[in-house]
Amino acid sequence: MTAYVFAPPITPAVPVEGETAVFPVRRILCVGRNYAAHRREMGGDDRDPPFFFAKPADAVVSPGGAVPYPPRTANLHHEIELVVALNAGGKDIPVEAALACVYGYAVGVDLTRRDLQNAAKDKGQPWDASKGFDASAPISAIRQWTGEAPQGRIAISVNGQVRQDAVVADMIWNVAEIISEASKLWTLAPGDLIFTGTPEGVGPLVPGDVVAGEVEGVGQLQFTVTP
Ligand code: MN
């Protein structure tokens, strides 16, 4: 048994519906600009290829956890997303084999310090500080799932007002294609989560906001932004 110089960090985990065992998180990959209308609202071009960024595994916030307003921003944005949870992986996974790697799906919010992201874009700097900060990945329980990926409504409301309302079927790159593309860049493995991009309607959150997200057939996510 390996001796550590101090106790190793606890593995971040996400609850699974109907199970007492939890899903251990290895990595979090995220797809940028995967819905045409959001791609346009962010100033992109529909022909842009997909791209990925990452959040640390310990950015997940399980249901009921605190989502504090992060420091060093005045423009925290919500991005409602379908999240894919993998229990198998590999490299260069063909599209036809990709859905066999899926353990289930969850509802997630890709919280974004938009002001820092815009500054990073202007300077050609990385997005880690704008995307991968503490508690930047609130997530619902995972629903186990086999077969075709969810296609239905994806929506988020803030204090009861609907902000984003679209359908997963509008994704430019579907779940199987995303897994396949990601596996060309990284060796995927059990425990990986992939945030699949957000539709149009992203906008700011402030302390005290009550956020409620859903993906039809997958579940709901609710949290309050604390000071
Ligand atoms: Mn996103």
GROMACS .gro file of C-alpha atoms and ligand atoms in nm:
model
  228
    1MET     CA    1   0.000   0.000   0.000
    2THR     CA    2   0.129   0.342  -0.096
    3ALA     CA    3   0.217   0.575   0.188
    4TYR     CA    4   0.117   0.936   0.128
    5VAL     CA    5   0.281   1.230   0.299
    6PHE     CA    6  -0.070   1.346   0.390
    7ALA     CA    7  -0.417   1.200   0.342
    8PRO     CA    8  -0.500   1.201  -0.030
    9PRO     CA    9  -0.788   1.425  -0.141
   10ILE     CA   10  -1.135   1.272  -0.134
   11THR     CA   11  -1.255   1.165  -0.481
   12PRO     CA   12  -1.527   1.405  -0.600
   13ALA     CA   13  -1.853   1.222  -0.662
   14VAL     CA   14  -2.205   1.267  -0.793
   15PRO     CA   15  -2.513   1.083  -0.663
   16VAL     CA   16  -2.688   0.830  -0.885
   17GLU     CA   17  -3.067   0.804  -0.881
   18GLY     CA   18  -3.186   0.492  -0.702
   19GLU     CA   19  -2.839   0.393  -0.583
   20THR     CA   20  -2.664   0.443  -0.252
   21ALA     CA   21  -2.328   0.415  -0.430
   22VAL     CA   22  -2.205   0.736  -0.593
   23PHE     CA   23  -2.038   0.807  -0.929
   24PRO     CA   24  -1.668   0.894  -0.882
   25VAL     CA   25  -1.557   1.184  -1.099
   26ARG     CA   26  -1.227   1.153  -1.284
   27ARG     CA   27  -1.226   1.444  -1.531
   28ILE     CA   28  -1.471   1.705  -1.655
   29LEU     CA   29  -1.457   1.796  -2.022
   30CYS     CA   30  -1.683   2.064  -2.169
   31VAL     CA   31  -1.784   2.140  -2.527
   32GLY     CA   32  -1.792   2.503  -2.640
   33ARG     CA   33  -2.056   2.649  -2.868
   34ASN     CA   34  -2.254   2.337  -2.950
   35TYR     CA   35  -2.592   2.502  -3.022
   36ALA     CA   36  -2.613   2.724  -3.331
   37ALA     CA   37  -2.810   3.008  -3.170
   38HIS     CA   38  -2.572   3.030  -2.872
   39ARG     CA   39  -2.273   3.012  -3.104
   40ARG     CA   40  -2.413   3.315  -3.286
   41GLU     CA   41  -2.489   3.508  -2.963
   42MET     CA   42  -2.124   3.460  -2.864
   43GLY     CA   43  -2.004   3.592  -3.200
   44GLY     CA   44  -1.905   3.260  -3.357
   45ASP     CA   45  -1.958   3.104  -3.693
   46ASP     CA   46  -2.181   2.800  -3.751
   47ARG     CA   47  -1.899   2.634  -3.941
   48ASP     CA   48  -1.654   2.648  -3.650
   49PRO     CA   49  -1.534   2.300  -3.550
   50PRO     CA   50  -1.618   2.184  -3.195
   51PHE     CA   51  -1.368   2.256  -2.923
   52PHE     CA   52  -1.322   2.142  -2.566
   53PHE     CA   53  -1.212   2.292  -2.239
   54ALA     CA   54  -1.193   2.136  -1.893
   55LYS     CA   55  -1.292   2.191  -1.535
   56PRO     CA   56  -1.123   2.020  -1.239
   57ALA     CA   57  -1.312   1.719  -1.103
   58ASP     CA   58  -1.366   1.894  -0.771
   59ALA     CA   59  -1.563   2.173  -0.941
   60VAL     CA   60  -1.876   1.956  -0.918
   61VAL     CA   61  -2.142   2.062  -0.670
   62SER     CA   62  -2.385   1.783  -0.590
   63PRO     CA   63  -2.754   1.857  -0.531
   64GLY     CA   64  -2.804   2.049  -0.210
   65GLY     CA   65  -2.448   2.180  -0.205
   66ALA     CA   66  -2.355   2.544  -0.175
   67VAL     CA   67  -2.292   2.745  -0.491
   68PRO     CA   68  -2.119   3.058  -0.366
   69TYR     CA   69  -2.087   3.364  -0.590
   70PRO     CA   70  -1.723   3.334  -0.700
   71PRO     CA   71  -1.460   3.599  -0.640
   72ARG     CA   72  -1.302   3.823  -0.903
   73THR     CA   73  -1.608   3.854  -1.125
   74ALA     CA   74  -1.898   4.092  -1.172
   75ASN     CA   75  -2.063   3.886  -1.446
   76LEU     CA   76  -2.127   3.525  -1.344
   77HIS     CA   77  -2.326   3.347  -1.618
   78HIS     CA   78  -2.541   3.034  -1.620
   79GLU     CA   79  -2.510   2.779  -1.902
   80ILE     CA   80  -2.758   2.491  -1.875
   81GLU     CA   81  -2.613   2.170  -2.022
   82LEU     CA   82  -2.679   1.801  -2.069
   83VAL     CA   83  -2.399   1.612  -1.894
   84VAL     CA   84  -2.279   1.270  -2.010
   85ALA     CA   85  -2.136   1.034  -1.747
   86LEU     CA   86  -1.902   0.761  -1.874
   87ASN     CA   87  -1.832   0.419  -1.724
   88ALA     CA   88  -1.608   0.310  -2.010
   89GLY     CA   89  -1.361   0.489  -2.231
   90GLY     CA   90  -1.064   0.451  -2.457
   91LYS     CA   91  -0.904   0.645  -2.738
   92ASP     CA   92  -1.023   0.696  -3.095
   93ILE     CA   93  -1.371   0.564  -3.012
   94PRO     CA   94  -1.580   0.531  -3.330
   95VAL     CA   95  -1.909   0.722  -3.328
   96GLU     CA   96  -2.097   0.391  -3.359
   97ALA     CA   97  -1.934   0.260  -3.038
   98ALA     CA   98  -1.953   0.581  -2.836
   99LEU     CA   99  -2.292   0.542  -2.667
  100ALA     CA  100  -2.180   0.208  -2.520
  101CYS     CA  101  -1.945   0.413  -2.297
  102VAL     CA  102  -2.235   0.603  -2.140
  103TYR     CA  103  -2.336   0.521  -1.782
  104GLY     CA  104  -2.602   0.788  -1.765
  105TYR     CA  105  -2.692   1.154  -1.796
  106ALA     CA  106  -2.731   1.447  -1.560
  107VAL     CA  107  -2.834   1.811  -1.570
  108GLY     CA  108  -2.545   2.051  -1.519
  109VAL     CA  109  -2.472   2.420  -1.520
  110ASP     CA  110  -2.143   2.536  -1.668
  111LEU     CA  111  -2.095   2.843  -1.450
  112THR     CA  112  -1.878   3.101  -1.624
  113ARG     CA  113  -1.703   3.419  -1.510
  114ARG     CA  114  -1.799   3.586  -1.839
  115ASP     CA  115  -1.599   3.901  -1.776
  116LEU     CA  116  -1.281   3.699  -1.720
  117GLN     CA  117  -1.361   3.483  -2.022
  118ASN     CA  118  -1.405   3.785  -2.248
  119ALA     CA  119  -1.078   3.933  -2.122
  120ALA     CA  120  -0.902   3.600  -2.183
  121LYS     CA  121  -1.043   3.581  -2.536
  122ASP     CA  122  -0.920   3.934  -2.608
  123LYS     CA  123  -0.569   3.845  -2.492
  124GLY     CA  124  -0.557   3.492  -2.630
  125GLN     CA  125  -0.521   3.359  -2.277
  126PRO     CA  126  -0.655   3.026  -2.142
  127TRP     CA  127  -1.003   2.990  -1.992
  128ASP     CA  128  -0.915   2.808  -1.670
  129ALA     CA  129  -0.994   3.103  -1.444
  130SER     CA  130  -1.319   3.181  -1.625
  131LYS     CA  131  -1.447   2.824  -1.647
  132GLY     CA  132  -1.267   2.599  -1.401
  133PHE     CA  133  -1.313   2.781  -1.072
  134ASP     CA  134  -1.435   2.634  -0.742
  135ALA     CA  135  -1.797   2.514  -0.749
  136SER     CA  136  -1.828   2.597  -1.119
  137ALA     CA  137  -2.010   2.273  -1.207
  138PRO     CA  138  -2.339   2.230  -1.018
  139ILE     CA  139  -2.491   1.899  -1.124
  140SER     CA  140  -2.801   1.687  -1.063
  141ALA     CA  141  -2.800   1.321  -0.970
  142ILE     CA  142  -2.706   1.097  -1.261
  143ARG     CA  143  -2.984   0.897  -1.425
  144GLN     CA  144  -2.865   0.562  -1.561
  145TRP     CA  145  -2.942   0.537  -1.930
  146THR     CA  146  -2.890   0.303  -2.224
  147GLY     CA  147  -2.963   0.350  -2.592
  148GLU     CA  148  -3.025   0.674  -2.778
  149ALA     CA  149  -2.921   0.991  -2.600
  150PRO     CA  150  -3.178   1.238  -2.462
  151GLN     CA  151  -3.324   1.471  -2.725
  152GLY     CA  152  -3.589   1.668  -2.536
  153ARG     CA  153  -3.631   2.006  -2.373
  154ILE     CA  154  -3.337   2.170  -2.197
  155ALA     CA  155  -3.424   2.476  -1.993
  156ILE     CA  156  -3.323   2.692  -1.701
  157SER     CA  157  -3.510   2.950  -1.498
  158VAL     CA  158  -3.383   3.207  -1.252
  159ASN     CA  159  -3.624   3.314  -0.977
  160GLY     CA  160  -3.902   3.155  -1.180
  161GLN     CA  161  -3.822   3.339  -1.502
  162VAL     CA  162  -3.722   3.119  -1.797
  163ARG     CA  163  -3.383   3.222  -1.936
  164GLN     CA  164  -3.282   2.934  -2.164
  165ASP     CA  165  -3.535   2.705  -2.333
  166ALA     CA  166  -3.433   2.478  -2.620
  167VAL     CA  167  -3.414   2.113  -2.717
  168VAL     CA  168  -3.110   1.886  -2.691
  169ALA     CA  169  -3.182   1.769  -3.046
  170ASP     CA  170  -3.056   2.113  -3.161
  171MET     CA  171  -2.698   2.030  -3.064
  172ILE     CA  172  -2.457   2.073  -3.355
  173TRP     CA  173  -2.249   1.774  -3.245
  174ASN     CA  174  -2.453   1.495  -3.086
  175VAL     CA  175  -2.350   1.292  -2.781
  176ALA     CA  176  -2.192   1.008  -2.979
  177GLU     CA  177  -1.994   1.250  -3.194
  178ILE     CA  178  -1.879   1.445  -2.888
  179ILE     CA  179  -1.750   1.130  -2.715
  180SER     CA  180  -1.577   1.021  -3.033
  181GLU     CA  181  -1.417   1.362  -3.089
  182ALA     CA  182  -1.304   1.390  -2.725
  183SER     CA  183  -1.146   1.045  -2.743
  184LYS     CA  184  -0.924   1.165  -3.027
  185LEU     CA  185  -0.777   1.426  -2.791
  186TRP     CA  186  -0.779   1.241  -2.457
  187THR     CA  187  -0.797   0.879  -2.348
  188LEU     CA  188  -1.141   0.867  -2.190
  189ALA     CA  189  -1.206   0.654  -1.883
  190PRO     CA  190  -1.477   0.558  -1.634
  191GLY     CA  191  -1.563   0.858  -1.419
  192ASP     CA  192  -1.533   1.116  -1.694
  193LEU     CA  193  -1.810   1.373  -1.727
  194ILE     CA  194  -1.871   1.567  -2.046
  195PHE     CA  195  -2.072   1.891  -2.044
  196THR     CA  196  -2.220   1.905  -2.394
  197GLY     CA  197  -2.269   2.277  -2.450
  198THR     CA  198  -2.545   2.528  -2.386
  199PRO     CA  199  -2.825   2.676  -2.596
  200GLU     CA  200  -2.891   3.048  -2.640
  201GLY     CA  201  -3.006   3.271  -2.358
  202VAL     CA  202  -2.706   3.268  -2.124
  203GLY     CA  203  -2.715   3.547  -1.870
  204PRO     CA  204  -2.602   3.677  -1.534
  205LEU     CA  205  -2.661   3.541  -1.184
  206VAL     CA  206  -2.639   3.737  -0.860
  207PRO     CA  207  -2.630   3.626  -0.496
  208GLY     CA  208  -2.972   3.511  -0.380
  209ASP     CA  209  -3.083   3.388  -0.721
  210VAL     CA  210  -3.275   3.060  -0.719
  211VAL     CA  211  -3.172   2.859  -1.025
  212ALA     CA  212  -3.377   2.567  -1.159
  213GLY     CA  213  -3.262   2.365  -1.458
  214GLU     CA  214  -3.401   2.061  -1.631
  215VAL     CA  215  -3.343   1.824  -1.917
  216GLU     CA  216  -3.653   1.635  -2.023
  217GLY     CA  217  -3.633   1.273  -1.919
  218VAL     CA  218  -3.303   1.323  -1.735
  219GLY     CA  219  -3.393   1.525  -1.429
  220GLN     CA  220  -3.391   1.858  -1.254
  221LEU     CA  221  -3.131   2.066  -1.078
  222GLN     CA  222  -3.195   2.344  -0.831
  223PHE     CA  223  -2.958   2.563  -0.636
  224THR     CA  224  -2.932   2.903  -0.476
  225VAL     CA  225  -2.638   3.133  -0.537
  226THR     CA  226  -2.505   3.226  -0.195
  227PRO     CA  227  -2.304   3.543  -0.118
  228MN      MN  228  -2.076   2.571  -2.163
   0.00000   0.00000   0.00000
